[in-house]
Coordinates of C-alpha atoms in Angstrom, one line a residue:
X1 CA 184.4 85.0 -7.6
X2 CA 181.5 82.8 -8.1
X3 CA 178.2 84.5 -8.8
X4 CA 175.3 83.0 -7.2
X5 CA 172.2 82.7 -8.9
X6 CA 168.8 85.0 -7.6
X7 CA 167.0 81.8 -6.3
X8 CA 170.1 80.1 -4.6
X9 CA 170.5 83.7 -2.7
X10 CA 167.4 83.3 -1.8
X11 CA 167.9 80.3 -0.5
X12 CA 171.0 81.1 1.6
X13 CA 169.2 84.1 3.0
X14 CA 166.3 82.2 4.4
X15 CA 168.3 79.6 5.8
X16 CA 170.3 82.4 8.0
X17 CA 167.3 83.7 9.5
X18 CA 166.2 80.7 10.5
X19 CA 169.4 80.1 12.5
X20 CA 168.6 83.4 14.1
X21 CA 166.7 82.9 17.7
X22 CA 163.8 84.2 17.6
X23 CA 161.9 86.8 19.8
X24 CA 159.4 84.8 22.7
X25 CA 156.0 85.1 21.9
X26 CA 155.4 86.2 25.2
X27 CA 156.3 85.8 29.1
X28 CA 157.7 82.6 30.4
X29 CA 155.3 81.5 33.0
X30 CA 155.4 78.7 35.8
X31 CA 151.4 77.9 37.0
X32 CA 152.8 75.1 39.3
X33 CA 152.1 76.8 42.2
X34 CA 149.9 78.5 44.0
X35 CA 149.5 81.0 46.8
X36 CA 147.6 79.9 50.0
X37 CA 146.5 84.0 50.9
X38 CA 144.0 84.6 48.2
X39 CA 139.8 85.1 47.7
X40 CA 137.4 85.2 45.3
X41 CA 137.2 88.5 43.7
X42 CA 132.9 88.2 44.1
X43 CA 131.9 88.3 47.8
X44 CA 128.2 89.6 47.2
X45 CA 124.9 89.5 45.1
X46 CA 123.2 92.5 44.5
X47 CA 119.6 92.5 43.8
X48 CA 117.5 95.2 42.0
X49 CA 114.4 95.6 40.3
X50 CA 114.1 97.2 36.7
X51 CA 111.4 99.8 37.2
X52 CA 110.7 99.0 33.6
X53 CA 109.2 96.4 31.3
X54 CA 111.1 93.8 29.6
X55 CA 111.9 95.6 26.5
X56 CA 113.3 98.8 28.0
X57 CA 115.1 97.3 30.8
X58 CA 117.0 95.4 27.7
X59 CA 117.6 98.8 26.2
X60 CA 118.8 100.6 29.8
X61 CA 121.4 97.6 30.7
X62 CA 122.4 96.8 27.3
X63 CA 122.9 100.4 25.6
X64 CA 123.4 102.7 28.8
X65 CA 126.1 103.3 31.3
X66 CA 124.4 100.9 33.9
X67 CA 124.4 97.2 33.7
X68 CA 124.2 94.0 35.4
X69 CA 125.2 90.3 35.4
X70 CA 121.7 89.1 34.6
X71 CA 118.2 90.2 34.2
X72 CA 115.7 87.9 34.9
X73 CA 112.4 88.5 32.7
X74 CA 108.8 88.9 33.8
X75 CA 107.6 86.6 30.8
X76 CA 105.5 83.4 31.6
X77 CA 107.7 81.0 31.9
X78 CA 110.9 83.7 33.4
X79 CA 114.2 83.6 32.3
X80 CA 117.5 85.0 32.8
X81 CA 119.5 86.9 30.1
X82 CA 122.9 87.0 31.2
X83 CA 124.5 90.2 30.5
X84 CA 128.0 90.4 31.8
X85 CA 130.5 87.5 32.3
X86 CA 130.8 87.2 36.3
X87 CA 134.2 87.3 35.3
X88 CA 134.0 91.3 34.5
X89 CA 132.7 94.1 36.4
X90 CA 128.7 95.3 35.9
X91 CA 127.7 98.7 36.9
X92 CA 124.8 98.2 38.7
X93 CA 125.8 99.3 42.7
X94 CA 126.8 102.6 41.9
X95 CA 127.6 104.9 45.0
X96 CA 127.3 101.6 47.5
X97 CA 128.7 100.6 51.3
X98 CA 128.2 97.5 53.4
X99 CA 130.2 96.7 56.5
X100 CA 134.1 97.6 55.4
X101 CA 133.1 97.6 51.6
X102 CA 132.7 101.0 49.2
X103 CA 131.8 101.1 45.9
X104 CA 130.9 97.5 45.4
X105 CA 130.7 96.9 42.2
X106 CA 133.9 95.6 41.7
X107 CA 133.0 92.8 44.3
X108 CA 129.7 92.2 43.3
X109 CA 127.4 90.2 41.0
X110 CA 124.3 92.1 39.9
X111 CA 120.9 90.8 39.4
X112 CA 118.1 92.9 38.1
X113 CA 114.3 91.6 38.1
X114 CA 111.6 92.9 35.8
X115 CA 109.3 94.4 37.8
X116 CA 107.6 98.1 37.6
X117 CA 108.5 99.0 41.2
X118 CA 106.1 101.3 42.7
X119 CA 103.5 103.7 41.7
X120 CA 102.4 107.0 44.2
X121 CA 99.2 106.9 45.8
X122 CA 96.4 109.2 47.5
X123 CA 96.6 106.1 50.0
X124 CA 100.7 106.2 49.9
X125 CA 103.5 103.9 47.8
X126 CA 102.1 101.3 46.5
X127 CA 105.0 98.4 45.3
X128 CA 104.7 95.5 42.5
X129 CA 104.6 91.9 43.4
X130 CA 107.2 89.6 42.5
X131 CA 105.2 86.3 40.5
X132 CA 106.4 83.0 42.3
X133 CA 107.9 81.6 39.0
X134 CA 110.3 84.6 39.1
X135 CA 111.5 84.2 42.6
X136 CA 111.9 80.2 41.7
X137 CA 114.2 80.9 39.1
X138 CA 116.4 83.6 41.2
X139 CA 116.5 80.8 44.1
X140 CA 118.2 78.6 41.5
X141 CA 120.5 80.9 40.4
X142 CA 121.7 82.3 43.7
X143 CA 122.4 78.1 44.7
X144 CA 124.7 78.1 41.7
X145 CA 126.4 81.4 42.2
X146 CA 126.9 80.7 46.1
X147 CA 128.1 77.3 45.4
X148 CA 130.8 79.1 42.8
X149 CA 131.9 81.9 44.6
X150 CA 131.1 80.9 48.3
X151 CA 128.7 83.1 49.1
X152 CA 128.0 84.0 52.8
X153 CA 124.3 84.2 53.2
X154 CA 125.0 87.8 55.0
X155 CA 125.9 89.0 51.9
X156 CA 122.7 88.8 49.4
X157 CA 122.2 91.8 49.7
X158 CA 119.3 94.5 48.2
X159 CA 120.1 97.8 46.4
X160 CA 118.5 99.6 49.0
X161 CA 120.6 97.7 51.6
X162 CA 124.0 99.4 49.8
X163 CA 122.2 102.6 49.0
X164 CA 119.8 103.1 51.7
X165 CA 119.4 106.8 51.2
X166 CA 119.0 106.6 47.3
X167 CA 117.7 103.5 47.0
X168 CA 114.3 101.6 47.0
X169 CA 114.9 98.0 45.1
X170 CA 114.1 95.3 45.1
X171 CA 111.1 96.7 47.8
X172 CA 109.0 95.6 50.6
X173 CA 107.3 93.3 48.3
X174 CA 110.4 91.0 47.8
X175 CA 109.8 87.6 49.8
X176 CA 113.6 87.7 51.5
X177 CA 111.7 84.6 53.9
X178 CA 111.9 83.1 50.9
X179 CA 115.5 82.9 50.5
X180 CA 116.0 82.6 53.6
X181 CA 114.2 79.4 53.8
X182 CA 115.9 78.0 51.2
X183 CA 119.1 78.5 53.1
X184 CA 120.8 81.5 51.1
X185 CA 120.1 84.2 53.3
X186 CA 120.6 85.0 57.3
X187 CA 117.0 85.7 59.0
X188 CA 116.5 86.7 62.8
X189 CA 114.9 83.6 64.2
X190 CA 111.4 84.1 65.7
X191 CA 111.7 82.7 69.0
X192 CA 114.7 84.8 70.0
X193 CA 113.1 88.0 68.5
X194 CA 109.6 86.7 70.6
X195 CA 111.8 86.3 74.0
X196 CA 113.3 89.6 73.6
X197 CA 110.6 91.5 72.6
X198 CA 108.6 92.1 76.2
X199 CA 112.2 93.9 77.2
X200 CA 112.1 96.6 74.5
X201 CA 108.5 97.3 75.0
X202 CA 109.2 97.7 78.8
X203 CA 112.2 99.9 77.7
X204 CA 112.9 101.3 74.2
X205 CA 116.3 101.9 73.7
X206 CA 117.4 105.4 72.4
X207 CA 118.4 106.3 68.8
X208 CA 121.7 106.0 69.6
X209 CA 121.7 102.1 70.0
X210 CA 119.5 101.5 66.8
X211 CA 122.3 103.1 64.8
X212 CA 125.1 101.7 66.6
X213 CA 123.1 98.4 65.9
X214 CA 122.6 99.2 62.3
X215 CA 126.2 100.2 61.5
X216 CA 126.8 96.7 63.1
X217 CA 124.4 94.9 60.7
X218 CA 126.1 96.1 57.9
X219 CA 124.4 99.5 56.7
X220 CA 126.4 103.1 56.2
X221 CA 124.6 105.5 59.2
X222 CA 125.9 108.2 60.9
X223 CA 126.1 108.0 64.3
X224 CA 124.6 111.6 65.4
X225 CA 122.1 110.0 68.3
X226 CA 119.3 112.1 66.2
X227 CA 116.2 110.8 64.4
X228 CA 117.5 112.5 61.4
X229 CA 115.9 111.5 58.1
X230 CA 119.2 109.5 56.8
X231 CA 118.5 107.4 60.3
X232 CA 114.7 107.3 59.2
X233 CA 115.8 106.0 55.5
X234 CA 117.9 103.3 57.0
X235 CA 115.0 102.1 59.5
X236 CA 112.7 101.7 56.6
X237 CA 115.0 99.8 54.2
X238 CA 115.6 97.6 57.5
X239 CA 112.2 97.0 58.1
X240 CA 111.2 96.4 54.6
X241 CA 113.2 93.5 54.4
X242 CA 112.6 92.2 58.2
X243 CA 109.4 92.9 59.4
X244 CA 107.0 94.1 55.9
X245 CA 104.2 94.8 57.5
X246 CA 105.1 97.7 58.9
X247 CA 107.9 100.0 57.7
X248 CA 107.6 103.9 58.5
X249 CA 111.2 104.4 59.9
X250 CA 110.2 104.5 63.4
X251 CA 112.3 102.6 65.9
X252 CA 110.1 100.4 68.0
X253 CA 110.5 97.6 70.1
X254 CA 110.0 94.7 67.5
X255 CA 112.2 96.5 65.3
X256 CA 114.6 96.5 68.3
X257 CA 114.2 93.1 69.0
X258 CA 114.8 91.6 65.4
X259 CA 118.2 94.2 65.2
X260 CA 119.5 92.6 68.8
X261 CA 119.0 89.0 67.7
X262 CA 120.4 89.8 63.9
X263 CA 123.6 91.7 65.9
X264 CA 124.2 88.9 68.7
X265 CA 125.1 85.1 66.7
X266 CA 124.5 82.1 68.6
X267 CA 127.7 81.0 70.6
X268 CA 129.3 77.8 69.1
X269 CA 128.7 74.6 71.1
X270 CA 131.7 72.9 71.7
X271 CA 131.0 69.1 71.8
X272 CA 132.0 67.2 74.9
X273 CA 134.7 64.6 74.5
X274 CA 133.6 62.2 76.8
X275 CA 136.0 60.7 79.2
X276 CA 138.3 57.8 77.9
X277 CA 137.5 54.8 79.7
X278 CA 139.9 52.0 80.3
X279 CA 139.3 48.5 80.1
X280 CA 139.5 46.3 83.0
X281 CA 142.8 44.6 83.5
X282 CA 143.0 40.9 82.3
X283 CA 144.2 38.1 84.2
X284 CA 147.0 36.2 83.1
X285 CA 146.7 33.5 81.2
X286 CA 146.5 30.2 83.2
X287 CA 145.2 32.1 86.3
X288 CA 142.0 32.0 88.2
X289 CA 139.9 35.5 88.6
X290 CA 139.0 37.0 91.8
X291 CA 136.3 39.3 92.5

């Protein structure tokens, strides 16, 4: 029997294994098509404010349980640090409802905003302004994140709207007009809330209707007919983001009137087809018209 030398087995060894198939790397996967039933996993925008200054609101959503998408400083010329990929989830909603959703973090993106909040008062809460160069820079970042996710304007949202009974941010201080003006949010407009107005001074309706009207909206209210103090909690954060000059929980006609207007869309107008009209019939050819 012929010995083979050490490098020659070597060799021969090496050249088996290759003939061996080797194990797939991973799944064989087909991205040709596509399924028609499927969504974006984001369907709102959160917005808070920090309660803190720049340096510890860093700390709190960098080292801490909670976090958001981006925080936008309160420098001179603002900025946004962006925090968490909109890709992954932020913790930043917490214990949250709006309409059918719970716990929206997982189909949110968070914002937060630099901004001390609110100090206590002999004369009551007093709340921080937001500087102008602050809210231009959110405006241009909610455009891009509508235009990528397809962002209803319903649903750029507050804290407080998620979390009305633990929640205060972003304040009655926020300019939502502002956003809404720039076409990102939905806003009751004035002449329907003026032209229903003189009815709900002539007639308030009862607590019931606010909070079937306010579980309509969107917000998480028991329906108990009482002006219990999770009702009252609600009417303020509605107020402070729809009528800011006055917000002290109380149902009252104007509140009424912006809630009816927000709760009742404009029908669709369906254009008219006009009629098809036929074109007079042509004489033959080598004939004379009549009348």
């Amino acid at each position: 029997m012929k010995i083979l030398p050490l490098a020659a087995l070597s060799t021969a060894v090496a050249l088996l294994a290759g003939c061996a198939t080797a194990p797939p790397a991973g799944p064989r996967l087909d991205t040709t098509l596509s399924a028609r039933s499927q969504s974006d996993r984001i369907k709102y925008i959160i917005i808070h404010y920090t309660v803190s200054d720049l340096p510890r609101s860093i700390k709190i959503l960098t080292q801490q349980e909670v976090s958001a998408h981006y925080l936008l400083t309160d420098t001179e010329q603002p900025f946004f640090y962006t925090l968490v990929d909109e890709s992954r989830q932020a913790n930043h909603a917490g214990l949250s409802s709006w309409k059918i959703y719970n716990q929206l973090n997982s189909a949110s993106i968070g914002i937060e905003i630099v901004n001390p909040g609110f100090v206590e008062t002999p004369q009551g809460r007093v709340y921080a302004p937001f500087p102008q160069a602050q809210i231009d820079q959110l405006i241009l970042l909610l455009k891009q994140i509508v235009a990528r996710h397809d962002i209803k304007p319903e649903n750029i949202l507050g804290h407080n709207d998620i979390a009305p009974q633990r929640k205060q941010d972003p304040g009655p201080m926020f300019p939502w007009k502002q956003l809404a003006d720039a076409g990102l949010v939905a806003w009751p407009e004035a002449s329907r809330v003026a032209a229903r107005l003189p009815g709900y001074q002539e007639q308030l309706p009862d607590v019931a209707w606010f909070q079937r009207k306010l579980a309509q909206h969107g917000y998480a209210v028991s329906q108990t007919g009482e002006l219990d103090q999770a009702t009252r909690n609600v009417m303020v954060v509605f107020q402070s983001k729809y009528r800011q000059s006055l917000y002290d929980g109380v149902p009252d006609a104007e509140s009424a009137a912006i809630l009816d207007v927000l709760t009742s869309p404009l029908p669709v107008m369906q254009m008219a087809i006009p009629p098809t009209v036929m074109p007079p019939p042509q004489p033959a050819p080598g004939t004379v018209p009549t009348e």
